[in-house]
């Protein structure tokens, strides 16, 4: 990302698209820190906080939560992009399509008839997609939900005129730095930390449970080797597919890994590829 310059009291918007509002809550959960932040920036639009300027209000930073899932979403994100100096996609929904992108794995609009009595009344695009599929995105903060730490670090970087740090390393790096006991090595837990990007602070391993990949794929992850290790623990290929096709199924790495392991399902003679 190129070096940036913002005015002293920046105008910030937090927009909601197809989402559960959990990433907006990461802002609100900041409590007193949010009040301090409000002295440095002016929130001109923030749906969850009841602040609602028109979407064509010019802002310095627009945070966008949620996937693009309807025709109205598609129109609205274009207007927001045109009026935002920097656009930051926050959370799994905005960066990969999120849980709702699971419908992309189905049979087009056929799934509507299986869920709704009057599917013709549902306004939805063929697929739930990340924001970057529709407009230019300056920064992506992954996670479900995104962490308060990530949000404030991004704002501090933007206000401090430096390029925000990207978190592409595997979670194991943060986990080891915290000194947490590895649940994969010591308890044969199917921890996705070796495949998942940092940003959460290694929350799950810190509490003695396996990471389930909510922060999305890390750089240079070896999905085949990880899956082969899981097979040694007795995890079925079907279960491996479900782990990839879960929160971030719309991310290409997760989609490809899940599709690869789907090829090993329902065939008891095939254990999957050997570790490499
Ligand atoms: S990324 Fe997760 S927490 Fe954030 S809006 Fe989507 S479903 Fe909710
Ligand atoms: S517990 Fe998970 S994230 Fe932590 S080092 Fe082990 S595999 Fe990596």
Coordinates of C-alpha atoms and ligand atoms in Angstrom, one line a residue:
X1 CA 0.0 0.0 0.0
X2 CA 1.4 3.5 -0.9
X3 CA 2.2 6.1 1.7
X4 CA -0.9 8.0 2.8
X5 CA -1.8 11.4 4.2
X6 CA -5.0 12.2 6.1
X7 CA -6.3 15.5 7.6
X8 CA -5.9 16.0 11.4
X9 CA -9.6 15.1 12.2
X10 CA -10.5 12.4 9.7
X11 CA -14.0 11.6 8.7
X12 CA -14.8 7.9 9.2
X13 CA -17.8 5.8 8.1
X14 CA -18.6 2.2 9.2
X15 CA -21.0 0.6 6.7
X16 CA -23.0 -2.6 7.0
X17 CA -23.8 -5.0 4.1
X18 CA -24.9 -8.6 4.3
X19 CA -23.6 -9.5 7.8
X20 CA -24.4 -10.2 11.4
X21 CA -23.1 -6.9 12.8
X22 CA -20.4 -8.7 14.8
X23 CA -17.6 -6.7 13.2
X24 CA -19.3 -3.4 14.0
X25 CA -19.5 -4.6 17.6
X26 CA -15.7 -5.0 17.6
X27 CA -15.7 -1.2 17.4
X28 CA -18.4 -0.7 20.0
X29 CA -16.8 -3.2 22.4
X30 CA -13.8 -0.9 22.6
X31 CA -15.6 1.1 25.2
X32 CA -13.5 4.0 26.5
X33 CA -11.0 3.6 23.7
X34 CA -13.8 4.3 21.3
X35 CA -14.5 7.6 23.1
X36 CA -10.8 8.5 22.9
X37 CA -10.8 7.6 19.2
X38 CA -13.9 9.8 18.7
X39 CA -11.7 12.8 19.8
X40 CA -9.3 12.1 16.9
X41 CA -11.9 11.1 14.2
X42 CA -15.4 12.1 13.3
X43 CA -17.8 9.2 12.8
X44 CA -20.2 10.4 10.2
X45 CA -21.9 7.1 9.5
X46 CA -22.1 4.1 11.8
X47 CA -25.2 2.0 11.5
X48 CA -24.9 0.0 14.7
X49 CA -24.2 3.2 16.7
X50 CA -27.2 5.0 15.2
X51 CA -25.2 7.6 13.2
X52 CA -26.5 7.8 9.7
X53 CA -25.1 10.3 7.1
X54 CA -26.1 9.7 3.5
X55 CA -23.9 7.1 1.8
X56 CA -22.6 9.7 -0.7
X57 CA -21.0 11.7 2.1
X58 CA -17.3 12.1 1.4
X59 CA -15.1 10.4 4.0
X60 CA -11.4 9.7 4.5
X61 CA -11.8 6.1 5.7
X62 CA -14.8 3.8 5.0
X63 CA -14.9 0.6 6.9
X64 CA -17.2 -2.0 5.2
X65 CA -18.6 -5.0 7.0
X66 CA -20.5 -7.7 5.1
X67 CA -20.6 -9.5 1.7
X68 CA -22.1 -8.2 -1.5
X69 CA -25.2 -10.4 -1.8
X70 CA -28.0 -8.3 -3.3
X71 CA -28.5 -5.9 -6.2
X72 CA -28.9 -3.1 -3.7
X73 CA -25.6 -4.0 -2.1
X74 CA -23.9 -3.9 -5.5
X75 CA -25.2 -0.3 -6.2
X76 CA -24.5 0.9 -2.6
X77 CA -20.9 -0.3 -2.5
X78 CA -20.1 1.6 -5.8
X79 CA -21.4 4.8 -4.3
X80 CA -19.4 4.4 -1.1
X81 CA -16.3 3.6 -3.0
X82 CA -16.7 6.8 -5.1
X83 CA -17.0 8.9 -1.9
X84 CA -14.2 7.3 0.2
X85 CA -10.5 8.1 0.1
X86 CA -9.6 4.7 1.6
X87 CA -11.9 1.7 1.8
X88 CA -11.2 -1.0 4.4
X89 CA -13.0 -4.3 4.2
X90 CA -13.5 -5.7 7.7
X91 CA -14.3 -9.3 8.7
X92 CA -14.8 -12.6 6.9
X93 CA -18.0 -11.6 5.2
X94 CA -16.3 -8.6 3.5
X95 CA -13.0 -10.3 2.7
X96 CA -14.1 -13.7 1.5
X97 CA -18.0 -13.7 1.4
X98 CA -18.2 -15.2 4.9
X99 CA -20.6 -17.9 6.1
X100 CA -23.3 -16.8 3.6
X101 CA -20.9 -17.7 0.7
X102 CA -21.6 -21.3 1.5
X103 CA -24.6 -20.9 -0.8
X104 CA -22.2 -20.3 -3.6
X105 CA -21.3 -24.0 -3.3
X106 CA -24.9 -25.0 -3.9
X107 CA -26.9 -25.3 -7.1
X108 CA -27.4 -21.6 -8.0
X109 CA -30.8 -20.3 -7.0
X110 CA -32.2 -23.9 -6.5
X111 CA -31.3 -23.6 -2.8
X112 CA -33.8 -20.8 -2.4
X113 CA -36.8 -23.1 -3.0
X114 CA -35.4 -25.5 -0.3
X115 CA -35.4 -22.7 2.3
X116 CA -38.2 -20.2 1.5
X117 CA -41.9 -20.9 0.6
X118 CA -41.9 -18.0 -1.9
X119 CA -38.4 -17.9 -3.4
X120 CA -39.4 -15.5 -6.1
X121 CA -39.8 -12.8 -3.5
X122 CA -36.1 -13.1 -2.4
X123 CA -33.8 -10.4 -3.9
X124 CA -30.4 -12.0 -4.0
X125 CA -27.5 -12.2 -6.4
X126 CA -26.3 -15.6 -7.7
X127 CA -23.4 -15.5 -5.2
X128 CA -22.4 -13.8 -2.0
X129 CA -19.0 -12.3 -2.7
X130 CA -16.3 -10.3 -1.0
X131 CA -16.2 -6.5 -1.5
X132 CA -13.1 -6.7 -3.6
X133 CA -15.0 -8.6 -6.3
X134 CA -16.9 -5.3 -6.9
X135 CA -14.7 -2.3 -6.0
X136 CA -11.1 -1.5 -5.3
X137 CA -10.3 -2.3 -1.6
X138 CA -7.3 -0.5 0.0
X139 CA -6.9 -2.8 3.0
X140 CA -8.5 -6.1 4.2
X141 CA -8.8 -7.0 7.9
X142 CA -9.8 -10.7 8.1
X143 CA -11.5 -12.4 10.9
X144 CA -14.9 -13.5 12.2
X145 CA -15.3 -11.2 13.9
X146 CA -12.4 -8.8 13.2
X147 CA -10.6 -7.9 16.4
X148 CA -10.6 -4.5 18.1
X149 CA -6.8 -4.7 18.0
X150 CA -6.8 -4.9 14.2
X151 CA -9.2 -2.0 13.8
X152 CA -7.3 0.3 16.1
X153 CA -3.9 -0.6 14.5
X154 CA -5.3 0.1 11.1
X155 CA -6.7 3.5 12.1
X156 CA -3.5 4.4 14.0
X157 CA -1.5 3.5 10.9
X158 CA -3.7 5.6 8.6
X159 CA -3.7 8.6 11.0
X160 CA 0.0 8.2 11.5
X161 CA 0.7 8.3 7.8
X162 CA 2.2 4.9 7.5
X163 CA 1.2 1.8 5.5
X164 CA -0.9 -0.6 7.7
X165 CA 0.7 -3.9 8.6
X166 CA -0.7 -6.9 6.8
X167 CA -1.2 -10.1 8.8
X168 CA -0.3 -12.9 6.3
X169 CA 1.8 -15.1 8.5
X170 CA 0.5 -18.4 10.0
X171 CA -1.2 -18.3 13.4
X172 CA 1.4 -20.7 14.7
X173 CA 3.9 -17.7 14.8
X174 CA 1.7 -15.7 17.2
X175 CA 0.8 -18.9 19.2
X176 CA 4.5 -19.7 19.7
X177 CA 5.3 -16.1 20.6
X178 CA 2.6 -16.2 23.4
X179 CA 4.1 -19.5 24.7
X180 CA 0.9 -21.4 24.3
X181 CA 1.0 -25.2 24.5
X182 CA 0.4 -26.6 20.9
X183 CA -2.9 -28.6 21.0
X184 CA -2.0 -30.2 17.6
X185 CA 1.3 -31.7 18.9
X186 CA 0.2 -32.5 22.4
X187 CA -3.4 -33.6 22.0
X188 CA -3.8 -34.5 18.3
X189 CA -6.4 -31.7 17.9
X190 CA -7.2 -30.7 14.3
X191 CA -5.8 -27.2 14.7
X192 CA -5.9 -25.0 11.6
X193 CA -3.3 -22.6 12.9
X194 CA -0.6 -23.7 10.4
X195 CA -3.0 -22.6 7.6
X196 CA -4.6 -19.5 9.2
X197 CA -3.4 -15.9 9.2
X198 CA -2.7 -14.1 12.4
X199 CA -4.7 -11.2 13.8
X200 CA -6.8 -12.8 16.6
X201 CA -3.9 -13.1 19.1
X202 CA -4.0 -16.9 19.0
X203 CA -7.2 -16.8 21.1
X204 CA -8.4 -20.4 20.7
X205 CA -5.0 -22.2 21.3
X206 CA -4.5 -19.9 24.3
X207 CA -7.7 -21.4 25.8
X208 CA -6.5 -24.9 24.9
X209 CA -8.7 -25.5 21.8
X210 CA -8.0 -25.9 18.2
X211 CA -8.1 -23.0 15.7
X212 CA -10.9 -23.4 13.2
X213 CA -9.6 -20.9 10.7
X214 CA -11.9 -17.9 11.1
X215 CA -9.2 -15.4 10.2
X216 CA -8.8 -16.9 6.7
X217 CA -5.9 -18.5 4.8
X218 CA -2.3 -17.5 5.6
X219 CA 0.4 -17.0 2.9
X220 CA 2.0 -20.2 1.5
X221 CA -0.1 -22.6 3.5
X222 CA 0.4 -26.3 2.7
X223 CA -3.2 -27.6 2.8
X224 CA -2.2 -31.1 1.5
X225 CA 0.4 -31.7 4.2
X226 CA -2.0 -30.5 6.9
X227 CA -4.8 -32.7 5.7
X228 CA -2.5 -35.7 5.5
X229 CA -1.6 -35.1 9.2
X230 CA -5.2 -34.9 10.1
X231 CA -5.8 -38.3 8.4
X232 CA -3.2 -39.7 10.7
X233 CA -5.4 -38.5 13.6
X234 CA -8.4 -40.3 12.1
X235 CA -10.1 -37.1 10.7
X236 CA -12.2 -38.2 7.7
X237 CA -11.8 -36.5 4.3
X238 CA -15.4 -35.3 4.6
X239 CA -14.5 -33.5 7.9
X240 CA -11.4 -32.0 6.3
X241 CA -13.6 -30.6 3.5
X242 CA -16.0 -29.1 6.0
X243 CA -13.1 -27.4 7.8
X244 CA -12.0 -25.7 4.6
X245 CA -15.6 -25.0 3.4
X246 CA -16.7 -23.2 6.5
X247 CA -16.3 -19.5 7.5
X248 CA -14.1 -18.5 4.6
X249 CA -15.3 -20.9 1.9
X250 CA -15.2 -18.0 -0.6
X251 CA -11.5 -17.5 -0.2
X252 CA -9.8 -19.2 -3.2
X253 CA -7.3 -21.1 -1.1
X254 CA -10.0 -22.6 1.1
X255 CA -12.2 -23.4 -1.9
X256 CA -9.3 -25.1 -3.8
X257 CA -8.2 -27.1 -0.6
X258 CA -11.8 -28.2 0.0
X259 CA -12.3 -29.3 -3.6
X260 CA -9.0 -31.3 -3.5
X261 CA -10.1 -33.1 -0.4
X262 CA -13.6 -33.7 -1.7
X263 CA -11.8 -35.9 -4.3
X264 CA -10.8 -38.3 -1.4
X265 CA -14.3 -38.6 0.1
X266 CA -16.4 -41.7 -0.1
X267 CA -13.5 -43.9 -1.1
X268 CA -12.3 -46.0 1.7
X269 CA -9.2 -47.2 -0.3
X270 CA -7.8 -43.7 -0.5
X271 CA -6.4 -42.0 2.5
X272 CA -5.5 -38.8 0.7
X273 CA -2.1 -37.6 -0.4
X274 CA 1.0 -38.3 1.7
X275 CA 2.7 -35.5 3.6
X276 CA 5.1 -33.3 1.7
Ligands
LIG1 S1 -17.3 -11.6 9.7 FE1 -18.4 -12.8 11.2 S2 -18.7 -11.4 13.0 FE2 -18.2 -10.1 11.1 S3 -20.2 -9.6 10.3 FE3 -19.5 -11.5 9.2 S4 -20.5 -13.2 10.4 FE4 -20.6 -11.3 11.7
LIG2 S1 -1.8 -24.9 18.8 FE1 -2.4 -24.6 16.6 S2 -1.8 -22.5 16.2 FE2 -0.7 -23.0 18.0 S3 1.3 -23.8 17.3 FE3 -0.1 -25.6 17.5 S4 -0.9 -25.9 15.4 FE4 -0.1 -23.8 15.5

